[in-house]
PDB file of N, CA, C, O and CB in Angstrom:
ATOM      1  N   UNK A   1      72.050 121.584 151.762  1.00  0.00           N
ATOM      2  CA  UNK A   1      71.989 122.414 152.929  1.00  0.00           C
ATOM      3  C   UNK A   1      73.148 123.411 152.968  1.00  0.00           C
ATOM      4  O   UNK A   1      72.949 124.612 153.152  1.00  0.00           O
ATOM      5  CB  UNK A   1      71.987 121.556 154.168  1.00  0.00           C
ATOM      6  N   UNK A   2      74.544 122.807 152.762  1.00  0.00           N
ATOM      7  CA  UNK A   2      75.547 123.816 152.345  1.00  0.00           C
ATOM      8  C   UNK A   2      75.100 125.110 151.449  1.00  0.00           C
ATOM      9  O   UNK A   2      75.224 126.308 151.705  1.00  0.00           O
ATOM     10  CB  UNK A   2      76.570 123.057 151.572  1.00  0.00           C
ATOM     11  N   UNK A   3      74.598 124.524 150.433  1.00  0.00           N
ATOM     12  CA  UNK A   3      74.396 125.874 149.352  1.00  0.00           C
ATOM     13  C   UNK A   3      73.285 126.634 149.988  1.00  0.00           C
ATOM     14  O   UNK A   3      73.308 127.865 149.976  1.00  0.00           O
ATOM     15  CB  UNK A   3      73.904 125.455 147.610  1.00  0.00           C
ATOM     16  N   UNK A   4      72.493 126.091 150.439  1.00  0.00           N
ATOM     17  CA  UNK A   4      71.662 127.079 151.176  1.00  0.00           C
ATOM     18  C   UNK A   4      72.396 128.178 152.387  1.00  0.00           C
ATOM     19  O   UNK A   4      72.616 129.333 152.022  1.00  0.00           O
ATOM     20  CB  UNK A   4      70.567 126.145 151.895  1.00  0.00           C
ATOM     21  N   UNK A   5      72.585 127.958 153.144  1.00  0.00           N
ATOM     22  CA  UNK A   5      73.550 128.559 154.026  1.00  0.00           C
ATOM     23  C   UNK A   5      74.645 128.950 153.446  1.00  0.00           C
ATOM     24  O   UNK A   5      74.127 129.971 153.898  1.00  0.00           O
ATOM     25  CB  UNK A   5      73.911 127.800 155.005  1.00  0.00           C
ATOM     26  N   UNK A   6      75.742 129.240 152.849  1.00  0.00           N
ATOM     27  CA  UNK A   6      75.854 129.979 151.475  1.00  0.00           C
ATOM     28  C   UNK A   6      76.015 131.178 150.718  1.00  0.00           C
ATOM     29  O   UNK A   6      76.897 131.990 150.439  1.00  0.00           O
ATOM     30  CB  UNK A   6      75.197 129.829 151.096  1.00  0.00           C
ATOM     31  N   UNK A   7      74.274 130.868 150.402  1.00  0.00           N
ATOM     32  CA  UNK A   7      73.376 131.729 149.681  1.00  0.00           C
ATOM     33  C   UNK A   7      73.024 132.908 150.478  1.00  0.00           C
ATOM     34  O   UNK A   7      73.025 134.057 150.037  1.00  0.00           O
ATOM     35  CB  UNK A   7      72.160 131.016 149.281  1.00  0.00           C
ATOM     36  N   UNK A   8      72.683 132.518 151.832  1.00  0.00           N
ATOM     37  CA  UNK A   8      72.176 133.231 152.764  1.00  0.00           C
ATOM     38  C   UNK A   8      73.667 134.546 153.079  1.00  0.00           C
ATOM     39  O   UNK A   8      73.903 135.693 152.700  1.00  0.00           O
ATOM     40  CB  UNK A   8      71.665 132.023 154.132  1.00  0.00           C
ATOM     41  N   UNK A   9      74.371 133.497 153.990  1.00  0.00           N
ATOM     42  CA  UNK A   9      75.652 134.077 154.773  1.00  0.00           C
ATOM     43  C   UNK A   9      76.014 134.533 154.249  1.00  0.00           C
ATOM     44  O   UNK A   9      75.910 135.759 154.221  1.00  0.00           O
ATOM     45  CB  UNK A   9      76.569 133.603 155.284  1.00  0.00           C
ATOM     46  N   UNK A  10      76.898 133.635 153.234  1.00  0.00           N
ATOM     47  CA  UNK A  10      78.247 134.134 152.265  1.00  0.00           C
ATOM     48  C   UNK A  10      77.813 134.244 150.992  1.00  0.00           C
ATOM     49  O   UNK A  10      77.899 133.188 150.366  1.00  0.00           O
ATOM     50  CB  UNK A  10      79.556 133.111 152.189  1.00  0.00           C
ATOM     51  N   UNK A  11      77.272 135.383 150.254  1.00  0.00           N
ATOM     52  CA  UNK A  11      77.085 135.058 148.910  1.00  0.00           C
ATOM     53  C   UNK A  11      77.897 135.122 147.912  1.00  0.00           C
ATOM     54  O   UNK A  11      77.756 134.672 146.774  1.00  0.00           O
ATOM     55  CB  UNK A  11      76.301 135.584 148.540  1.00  0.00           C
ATOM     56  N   UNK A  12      78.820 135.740 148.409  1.00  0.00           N
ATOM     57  CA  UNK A  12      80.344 135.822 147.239  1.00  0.00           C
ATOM     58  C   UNK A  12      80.565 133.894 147.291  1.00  0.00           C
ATOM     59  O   UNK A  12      80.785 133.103 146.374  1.00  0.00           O
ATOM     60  CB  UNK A  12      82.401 137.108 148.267  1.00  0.00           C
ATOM     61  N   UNK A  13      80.428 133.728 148.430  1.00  0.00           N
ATOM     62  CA  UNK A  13      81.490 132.572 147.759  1.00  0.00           C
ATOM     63  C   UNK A  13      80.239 131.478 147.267  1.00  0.00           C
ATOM     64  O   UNK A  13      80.654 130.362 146.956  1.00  0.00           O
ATOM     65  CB  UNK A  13      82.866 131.713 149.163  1.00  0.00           C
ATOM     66  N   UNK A  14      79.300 131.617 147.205  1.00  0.00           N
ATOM     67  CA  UNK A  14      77.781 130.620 146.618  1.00  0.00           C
ATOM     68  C   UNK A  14      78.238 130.926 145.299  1.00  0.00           C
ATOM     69  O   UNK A  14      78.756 130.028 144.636  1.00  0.00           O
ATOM     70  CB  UNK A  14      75.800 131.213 147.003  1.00  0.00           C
ATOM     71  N   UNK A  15      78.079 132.393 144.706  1.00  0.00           N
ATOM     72  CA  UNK A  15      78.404 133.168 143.544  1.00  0.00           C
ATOM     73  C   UNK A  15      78.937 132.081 142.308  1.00  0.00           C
ATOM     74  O   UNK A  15      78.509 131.659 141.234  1.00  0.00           O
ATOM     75  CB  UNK A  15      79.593 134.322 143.999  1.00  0.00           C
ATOM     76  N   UNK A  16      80.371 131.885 143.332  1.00  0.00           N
ATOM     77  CA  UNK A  16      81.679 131.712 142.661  1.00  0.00           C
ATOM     78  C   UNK A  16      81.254 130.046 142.386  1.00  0.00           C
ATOM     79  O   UNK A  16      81.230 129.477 141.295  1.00  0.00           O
ATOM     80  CB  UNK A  16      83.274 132.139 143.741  1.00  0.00           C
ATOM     81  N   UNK A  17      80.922 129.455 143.771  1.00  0.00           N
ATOM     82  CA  UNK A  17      80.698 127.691 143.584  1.00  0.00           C
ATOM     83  C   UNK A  17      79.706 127.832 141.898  1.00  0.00           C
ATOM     84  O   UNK A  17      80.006 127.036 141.008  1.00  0.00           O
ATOM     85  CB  UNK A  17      79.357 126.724 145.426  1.00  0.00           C
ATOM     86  N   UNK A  18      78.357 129.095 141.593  1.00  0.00           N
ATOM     87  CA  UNK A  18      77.423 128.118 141.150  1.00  0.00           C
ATOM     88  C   UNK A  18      78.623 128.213 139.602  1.00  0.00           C
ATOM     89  O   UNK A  18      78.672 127.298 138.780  1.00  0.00           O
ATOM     90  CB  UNK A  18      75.338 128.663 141.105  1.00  0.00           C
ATOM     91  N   UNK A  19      79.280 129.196 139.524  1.00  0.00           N
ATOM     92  CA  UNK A  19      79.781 130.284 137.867  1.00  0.00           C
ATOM     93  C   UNK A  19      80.535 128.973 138.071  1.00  0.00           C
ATOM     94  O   UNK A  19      80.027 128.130 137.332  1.00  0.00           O
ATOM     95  CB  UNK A  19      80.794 132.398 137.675  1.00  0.00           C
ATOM     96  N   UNK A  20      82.016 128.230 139.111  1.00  0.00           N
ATOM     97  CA  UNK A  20      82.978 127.414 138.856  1.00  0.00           C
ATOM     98  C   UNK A  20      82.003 125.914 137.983  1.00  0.00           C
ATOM     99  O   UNK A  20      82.240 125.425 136.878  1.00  0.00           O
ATOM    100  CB  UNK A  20      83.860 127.127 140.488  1.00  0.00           C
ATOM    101  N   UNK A  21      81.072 125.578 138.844  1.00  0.00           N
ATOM    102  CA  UNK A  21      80.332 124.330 138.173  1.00  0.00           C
ATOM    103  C   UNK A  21      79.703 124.733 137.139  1.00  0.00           C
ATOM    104  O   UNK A  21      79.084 123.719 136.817  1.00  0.00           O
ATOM    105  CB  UNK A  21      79.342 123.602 138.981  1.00  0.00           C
ATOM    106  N   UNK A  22      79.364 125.765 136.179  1.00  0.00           N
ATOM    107  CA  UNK A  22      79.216 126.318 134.865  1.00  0.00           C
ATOM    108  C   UNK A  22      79.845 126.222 133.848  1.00  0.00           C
ATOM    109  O   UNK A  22      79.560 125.741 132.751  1.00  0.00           O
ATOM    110  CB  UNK A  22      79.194 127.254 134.863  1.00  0.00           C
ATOM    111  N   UNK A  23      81.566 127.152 134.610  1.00  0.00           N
ATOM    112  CA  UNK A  23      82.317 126.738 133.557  1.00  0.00           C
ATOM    113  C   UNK A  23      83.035 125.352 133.448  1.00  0.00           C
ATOM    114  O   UNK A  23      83.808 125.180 132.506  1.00  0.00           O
ATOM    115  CB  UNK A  23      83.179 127.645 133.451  1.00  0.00           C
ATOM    116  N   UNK A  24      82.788 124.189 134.509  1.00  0.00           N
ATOM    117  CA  UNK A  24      83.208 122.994 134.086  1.00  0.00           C
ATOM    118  C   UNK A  24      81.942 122.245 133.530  1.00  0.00           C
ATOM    119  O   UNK A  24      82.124 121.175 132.950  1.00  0.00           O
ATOM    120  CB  UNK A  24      83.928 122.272 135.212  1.00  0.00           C
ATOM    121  N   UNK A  25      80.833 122.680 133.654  1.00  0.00           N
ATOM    122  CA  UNK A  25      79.844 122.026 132.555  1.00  0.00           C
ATOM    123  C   UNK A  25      80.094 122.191 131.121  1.00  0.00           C
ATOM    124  O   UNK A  25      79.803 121.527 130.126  1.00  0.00           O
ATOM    125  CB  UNK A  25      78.496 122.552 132.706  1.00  0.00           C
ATOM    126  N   UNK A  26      80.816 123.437 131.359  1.00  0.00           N
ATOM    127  CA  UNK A  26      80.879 123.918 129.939  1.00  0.00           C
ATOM    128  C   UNK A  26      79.917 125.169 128.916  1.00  0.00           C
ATOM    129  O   UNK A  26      79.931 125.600 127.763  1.00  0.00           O
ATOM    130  CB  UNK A  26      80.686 122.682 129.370  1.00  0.00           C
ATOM    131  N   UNK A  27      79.211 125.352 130.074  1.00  0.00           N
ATOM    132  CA  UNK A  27      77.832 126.507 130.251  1.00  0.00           C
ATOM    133  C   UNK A  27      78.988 127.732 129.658  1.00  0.00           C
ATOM    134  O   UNK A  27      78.909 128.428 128.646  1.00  0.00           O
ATOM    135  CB  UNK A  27      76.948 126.857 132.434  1.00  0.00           C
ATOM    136  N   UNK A  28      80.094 127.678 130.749  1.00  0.00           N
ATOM    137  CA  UNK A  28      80.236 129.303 130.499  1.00  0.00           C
ATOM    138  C   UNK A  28      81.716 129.573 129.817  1.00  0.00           C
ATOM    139  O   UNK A  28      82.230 128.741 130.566  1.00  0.00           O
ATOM    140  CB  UNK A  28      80.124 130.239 132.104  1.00  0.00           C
ATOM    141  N   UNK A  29      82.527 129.905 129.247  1.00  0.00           N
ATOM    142  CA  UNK A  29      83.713 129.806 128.872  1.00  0.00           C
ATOM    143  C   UNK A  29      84.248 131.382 129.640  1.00  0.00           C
ATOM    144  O   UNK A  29      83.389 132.199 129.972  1.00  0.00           O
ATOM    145  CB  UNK A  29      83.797 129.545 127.123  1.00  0.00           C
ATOM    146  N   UNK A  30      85.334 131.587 129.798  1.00  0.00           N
ATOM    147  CA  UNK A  30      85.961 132.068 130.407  1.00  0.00           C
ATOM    148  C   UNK A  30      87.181 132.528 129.870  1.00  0.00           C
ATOM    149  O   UNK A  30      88.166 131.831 130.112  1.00  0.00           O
ATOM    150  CB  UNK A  30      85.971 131.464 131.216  1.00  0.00           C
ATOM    151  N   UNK A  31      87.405 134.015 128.886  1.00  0.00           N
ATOM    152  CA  UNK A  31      88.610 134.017 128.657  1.00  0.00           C
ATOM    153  C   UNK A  31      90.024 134.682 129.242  1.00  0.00           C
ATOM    154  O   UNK A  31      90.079 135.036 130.420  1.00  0.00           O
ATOM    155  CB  UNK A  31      88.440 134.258 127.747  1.00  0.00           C
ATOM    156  N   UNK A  32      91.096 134.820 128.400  1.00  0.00           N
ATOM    157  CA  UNK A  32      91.641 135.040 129.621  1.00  0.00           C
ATOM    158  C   UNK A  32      91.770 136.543 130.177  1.00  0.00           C
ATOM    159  O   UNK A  32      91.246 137.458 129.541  1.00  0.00           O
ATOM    160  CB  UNK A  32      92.879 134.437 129.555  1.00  0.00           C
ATOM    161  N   UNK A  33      92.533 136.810 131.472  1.00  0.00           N
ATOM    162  CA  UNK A  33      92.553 138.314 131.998  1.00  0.00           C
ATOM    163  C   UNK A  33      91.125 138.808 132.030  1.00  0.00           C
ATOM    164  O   UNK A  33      90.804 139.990 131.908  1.00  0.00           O
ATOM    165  CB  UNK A  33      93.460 139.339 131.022  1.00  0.00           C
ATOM    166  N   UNK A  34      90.182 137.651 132.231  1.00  0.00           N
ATOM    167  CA  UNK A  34      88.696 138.697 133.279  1.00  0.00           C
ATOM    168  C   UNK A  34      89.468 138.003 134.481  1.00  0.00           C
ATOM    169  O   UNK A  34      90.256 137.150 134.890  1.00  0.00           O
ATOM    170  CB  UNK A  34      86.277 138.155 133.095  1.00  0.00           C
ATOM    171  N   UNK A  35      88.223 139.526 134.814  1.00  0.00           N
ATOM    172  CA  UNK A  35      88.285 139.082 136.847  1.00  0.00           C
ATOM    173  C   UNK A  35      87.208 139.420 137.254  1.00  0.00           C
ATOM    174  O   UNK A  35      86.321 140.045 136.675  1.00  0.00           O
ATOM    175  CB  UNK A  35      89.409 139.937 138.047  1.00  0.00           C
ATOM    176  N   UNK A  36      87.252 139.012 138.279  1.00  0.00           N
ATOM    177  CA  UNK A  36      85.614 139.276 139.139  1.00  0.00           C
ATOM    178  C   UNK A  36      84.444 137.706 138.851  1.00  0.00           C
ATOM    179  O   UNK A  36      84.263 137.060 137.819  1.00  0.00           O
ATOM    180  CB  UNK A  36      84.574 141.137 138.105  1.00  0.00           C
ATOM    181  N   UNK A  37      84.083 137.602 139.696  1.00  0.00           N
ATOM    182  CA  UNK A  37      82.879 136.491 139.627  1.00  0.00           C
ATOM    183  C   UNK A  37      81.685 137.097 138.690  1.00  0.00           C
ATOM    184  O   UNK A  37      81.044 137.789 139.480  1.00  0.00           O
ATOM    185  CB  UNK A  37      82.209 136.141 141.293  1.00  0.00           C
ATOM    186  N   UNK A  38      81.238 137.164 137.775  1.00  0.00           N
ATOM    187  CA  UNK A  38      79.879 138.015 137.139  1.00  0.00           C
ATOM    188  C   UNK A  38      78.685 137.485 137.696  1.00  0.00           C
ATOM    189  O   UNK A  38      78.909 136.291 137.897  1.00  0.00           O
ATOM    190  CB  UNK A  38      79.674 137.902 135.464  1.00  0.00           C
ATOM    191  N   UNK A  39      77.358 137.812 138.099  1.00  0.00           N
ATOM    192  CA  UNK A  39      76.418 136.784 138.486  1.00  0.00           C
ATOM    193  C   UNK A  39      75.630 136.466 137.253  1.00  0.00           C
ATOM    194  O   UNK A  39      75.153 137.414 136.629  1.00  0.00           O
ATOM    195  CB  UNK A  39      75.499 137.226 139.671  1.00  0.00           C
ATOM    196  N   UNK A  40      75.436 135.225 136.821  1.00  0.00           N
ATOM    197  CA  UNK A  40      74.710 134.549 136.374  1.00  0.00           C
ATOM    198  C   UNK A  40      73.252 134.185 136.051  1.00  0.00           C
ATOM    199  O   UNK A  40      73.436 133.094 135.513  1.00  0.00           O
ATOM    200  CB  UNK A  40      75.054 134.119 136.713  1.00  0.00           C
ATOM    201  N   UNK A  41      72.389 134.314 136.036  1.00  0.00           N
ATOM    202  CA  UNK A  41      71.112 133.438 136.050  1.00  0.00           C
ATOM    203  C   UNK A  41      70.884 132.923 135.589  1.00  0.00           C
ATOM    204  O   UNK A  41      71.226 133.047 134.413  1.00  0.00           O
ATOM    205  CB  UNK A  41      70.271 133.564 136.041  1.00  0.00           C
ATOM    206  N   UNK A  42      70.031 131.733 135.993  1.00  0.00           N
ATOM    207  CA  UNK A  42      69.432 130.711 135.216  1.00  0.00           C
ATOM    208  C   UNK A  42      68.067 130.492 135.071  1.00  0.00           C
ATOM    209  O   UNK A  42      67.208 130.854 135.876  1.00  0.00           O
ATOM    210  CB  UNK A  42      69.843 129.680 135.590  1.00  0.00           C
ATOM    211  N   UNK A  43      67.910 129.983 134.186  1.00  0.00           N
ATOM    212  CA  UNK A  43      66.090 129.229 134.024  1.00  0.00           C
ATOM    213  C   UNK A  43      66.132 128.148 133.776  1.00  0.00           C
ATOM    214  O   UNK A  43      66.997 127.549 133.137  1.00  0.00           O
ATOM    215  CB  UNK A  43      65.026 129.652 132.902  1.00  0.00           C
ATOM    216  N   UNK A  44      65.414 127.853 134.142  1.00  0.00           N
ATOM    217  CA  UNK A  44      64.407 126.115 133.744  1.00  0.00           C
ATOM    218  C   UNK A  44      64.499 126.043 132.071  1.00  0.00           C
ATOM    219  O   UNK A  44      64.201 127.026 131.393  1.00  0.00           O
ATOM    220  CB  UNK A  44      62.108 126.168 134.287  1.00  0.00           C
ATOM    221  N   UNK A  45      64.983 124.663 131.423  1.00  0.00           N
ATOM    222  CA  UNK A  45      65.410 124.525 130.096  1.00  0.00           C
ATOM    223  C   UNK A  45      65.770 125.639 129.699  1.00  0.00           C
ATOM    224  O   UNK A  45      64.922 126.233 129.033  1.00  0.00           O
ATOM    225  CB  UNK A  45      64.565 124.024 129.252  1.00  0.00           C
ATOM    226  N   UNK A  46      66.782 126.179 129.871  1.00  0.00           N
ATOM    227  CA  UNK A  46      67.729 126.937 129.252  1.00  0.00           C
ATOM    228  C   UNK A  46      68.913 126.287 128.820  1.00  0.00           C
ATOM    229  O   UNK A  46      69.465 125.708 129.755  1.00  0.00           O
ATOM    230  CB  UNK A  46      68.053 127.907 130.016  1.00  0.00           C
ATOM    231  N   UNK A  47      69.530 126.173 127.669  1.00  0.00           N
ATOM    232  CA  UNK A  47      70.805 125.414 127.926  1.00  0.00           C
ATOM    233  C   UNK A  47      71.592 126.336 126.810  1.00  0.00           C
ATOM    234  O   UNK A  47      72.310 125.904 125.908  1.00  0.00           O
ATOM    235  CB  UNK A  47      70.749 123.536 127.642  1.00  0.00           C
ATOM    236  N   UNK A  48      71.199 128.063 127.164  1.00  0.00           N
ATOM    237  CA  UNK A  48      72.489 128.889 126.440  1.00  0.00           C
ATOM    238  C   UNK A  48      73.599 128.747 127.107  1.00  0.00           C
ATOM    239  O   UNK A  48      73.707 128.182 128.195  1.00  0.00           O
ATOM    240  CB  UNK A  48      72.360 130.405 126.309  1.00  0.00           C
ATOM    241  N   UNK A  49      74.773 129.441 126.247  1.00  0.00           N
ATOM    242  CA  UNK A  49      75.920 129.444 126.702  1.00  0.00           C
ATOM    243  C   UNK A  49      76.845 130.507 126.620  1.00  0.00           C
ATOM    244  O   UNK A  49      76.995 131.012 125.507  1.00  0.00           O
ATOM    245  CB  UNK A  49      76.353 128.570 126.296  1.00  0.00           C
ATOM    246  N   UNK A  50      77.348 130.850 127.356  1.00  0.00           N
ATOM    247  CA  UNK A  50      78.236 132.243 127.395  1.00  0.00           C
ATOM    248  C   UNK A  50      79.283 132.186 127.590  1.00  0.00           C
ATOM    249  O   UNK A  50      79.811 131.587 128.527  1.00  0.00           O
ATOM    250  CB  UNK A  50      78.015 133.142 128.192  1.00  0.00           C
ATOM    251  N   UNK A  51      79.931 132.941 126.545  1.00  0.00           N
ATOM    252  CA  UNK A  51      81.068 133.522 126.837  1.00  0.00           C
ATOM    253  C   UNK A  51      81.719 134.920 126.983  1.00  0.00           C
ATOM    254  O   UNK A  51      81.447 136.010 126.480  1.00  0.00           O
ATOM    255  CB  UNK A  51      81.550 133.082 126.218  1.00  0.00           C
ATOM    256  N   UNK A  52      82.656 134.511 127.833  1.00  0.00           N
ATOM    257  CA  UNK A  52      82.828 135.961 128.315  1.00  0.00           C
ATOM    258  C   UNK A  52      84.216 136.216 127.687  1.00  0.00           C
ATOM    259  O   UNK A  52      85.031 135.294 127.674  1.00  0.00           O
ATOM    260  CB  UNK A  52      82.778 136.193 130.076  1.00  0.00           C
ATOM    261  N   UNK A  53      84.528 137.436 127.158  1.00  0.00           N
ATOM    262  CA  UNK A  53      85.440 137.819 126.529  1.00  0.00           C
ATOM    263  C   UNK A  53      87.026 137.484 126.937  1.00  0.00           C
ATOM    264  O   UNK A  53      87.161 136.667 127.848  1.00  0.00           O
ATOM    265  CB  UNK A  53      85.132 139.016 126.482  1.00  0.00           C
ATOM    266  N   UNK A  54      88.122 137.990 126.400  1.00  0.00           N
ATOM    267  CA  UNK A  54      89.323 138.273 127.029  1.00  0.00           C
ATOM    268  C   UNK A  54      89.944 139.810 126.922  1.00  0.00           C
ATOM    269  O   UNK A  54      90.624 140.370 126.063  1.00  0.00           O
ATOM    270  CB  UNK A  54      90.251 137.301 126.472  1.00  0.00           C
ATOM    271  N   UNK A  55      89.144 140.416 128.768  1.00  0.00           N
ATOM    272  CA  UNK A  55      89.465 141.765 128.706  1.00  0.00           C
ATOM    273  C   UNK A  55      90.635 141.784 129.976  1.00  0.00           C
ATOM    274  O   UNK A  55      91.205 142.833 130.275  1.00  0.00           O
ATOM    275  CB  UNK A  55      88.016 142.802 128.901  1.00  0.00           C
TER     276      UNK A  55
END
């Protein structure tokens, strides 16, 4: 229910929750000196993985 309301209200900070539980899955790597939240998508059995540079 949180993430729903969220999604709705606040979407910067939904954004950030779904990318933070990504990169501790290990989905997304993160190098260093980015900034900004990027948005993401997902699909159903997908299990690529991204990384994002160090710019």
């Amino acid at each position: 229910m949180l993430d729903t309301a969220l999604r709705l209200f606040v979407p910067e900070v939904y954004r950030l929750r779904v990318f933070r539980k990504l990169v501790e899955s290990g989905r997304v790597e993160v190098g260093a000196h980015t900034y900004g939240t990027p948005e993401v998508r997902l699909f159903e059995h997908d299990d690529t993985r991204i990384r994002i540079g160090r710019y």
